[in-house]
mmCIF file of C-alpha atoms in Angstrom:
data_model
loop_
_atom_site.group_PDB
_atom_site.id
_atom_site.type_symbol
_atom_site.label_atom_id
_atom_site.label_comp_id
_atom_site.label_asym_id
_atom_site.label_seq_id
_atom_site.Cartn_x
_atom_site.Cartn_y
_atom_site.Cartn_z
ATOM 1 C CA MET M 897 4.499 -35.395 -92.064
ATOM 2 C CA GLU M 898 7.505 -37.713 -92.351
ATOM 3 C CA LEU M 899 9.644 -38.383 -89.256
ATOM 4 C CA ALA M 900 13.058 -39.968 -88.967
ATOM 5 C CA TYR M 901 14.580 -41.163 -85.715
ATOM 6 C CA MET M 902 18.173 -39.974 -85.344
ATOM 7 C CA GLU M 903 20.591 -40.988 -82.613
ATOM 8 C CA GLY M 904 23.928 -39.306 -82.129
ATOM 9 C CA ALA M 905 26.550 -38.895 -79.443
ATOM 10 C CA GLY M 906 24.525 -38.085 -76.359
ATOM 11 C CA GLU M 907 21.326 -37.097 -78.118
ATOM 12 C CA ILE M 908 18.219 -38.602 -79.630
ATOM 13 C CA ARG M 909 15.993 -36.550 -81.871
ATOM 14 C CA TYR M 910 13.366 -36.864 -84.540
ATOM 15 C CA LEU M 911 13.806 -35.097 -87.856
ATOM 16 C CA ASP M 912 10.595 -33.662 -89.176
ATOM 17 C CA ASP M 913 12.164 -31.066 -91.460
ATOM 18 C CA LYS M 914 11.979 -32.303 -95.059
ATOM 19 C CA LYS M 915 15.324 -30.702 -95.966
ATOM 20 C CA ALA M 916 17.132 -32.318 -93.012
ATOM 21 C CA LEU M 917 15.479 -35.656 -93.710
ATOM 22 C CA THR M 918 16.501 -35.511 -97.373
ATOM 23 C CA ALA M 919 20.099 -34.782 -96.344
ATOM 24 C CA HIS M 920 20.237 -37.968 -94.239
ATOM 25 C CA GLU M 921 18.660 -40.305 -96.802
ATOM 26 C CA PRO M 922 21.882 -40.984 -98.815
ATOM 27 C CA ALA M 923 23.803 -41.883 -95.655
ATOM 28 C CA TRP M 924 21.011 -44.210 -94.528
ATOM 29 C CA ALA M 925 20.924 -45.843 -97.972
ATOM 30 C CA ARG M 926 24.699 -46.453 -97.888
ATOM 31 C CA LEU M 927 24.490 -47.861 -94.377
ATOM 32 C CA THR M 928 21.655 -50.247 -95.129
ATOM 33 C CA SER M 929 23.187 -51.407 -98.399
ATOM 34 C CA THR M 930 26.471 -52.354 -96.701
ATOM 35 C CA ALA M 931 24.987 -53.949 -93.583
ATOM 36 C CA LEU M 932 25.218 -57.698 -93.204
ATOM 37 C CA ARG M 933 22.093 -59.816 -93.533
ATOM 38 C CA PHE M 934 20.816 -61.534 -90.376
ATOM 39 C CA ASP M 935 22.416 -64.890 -91.227
ATOM 40 C CA GLU M 936 25.712 -63.208 -92.135
ATOM 41 C CA THR M 937 25.716 -61.282 -88.864
ATOM 42 C CA ARG M 938 25.056 -64.441 -86.882
ATOM 43 C CA ALA M 939 27.888 -66.309 -88.643
ATOM 44 C CA PHE M 940 30.268 -63.364 -88.124
ATOM 45 C CA LEU M 941 29.472 -63.140 -84.409
ATOM 46 C CA ARG M 942 29.930 -66.891 -83.976
ATOM 47 C CA THR M 943 33.333 -66.699 -85.676
ATOM 48 C CA ILE M 944 34.433 -63.814 -83.462
ATOM 49 C CA SER M 945 33.166 -65.632 -80.381
ATOM 50 C CA ARG M 946 35.128 -68.780 -81.270
ATOM 51 C CA GLU M 947 38.276 -66.751 -81.955
ATOM 52 C CA LEU M 948 38.003 -64.918 -78.633
ATOM 53 C CA LEU M 949 37.453 -68.164 -76.727
ATOM 54 C CA GLU M 950 40.464 -69.718 -78.441
ATOM 55 C CA GLU M 951 42.598 -66.665 -77.698
ATOM 56 C CA THR M 952 41.528 -66.738 -74.062
ATOM 57 C CA LYS M 953 42.404 -70.435 -73.773
ATOM 58 C CA ASN M 954 45.821 -69.887 -75.371
ATOM 59 C CA SER M 955 46.701 -66.897 -73.189
ATOM 60 C CA SER M 956 45.773 -68.662 -69.945
ATOM 61 C CA SER M 957 47.906 -71.774 -70.600
#
């Protein structure tokens, strides 16, 4: 039996119904294909962090 962990607004459930699992596979494929790689995520978060720090400095002066 194949299980998929699903998390939604206020609920966590496991899909064990093949039809339901098949319906979610395209969405999961799109999500994973557009997600940033680890190094890209790290660089993005560093950029955002720097920008927020700079904005905070500028607004407090």
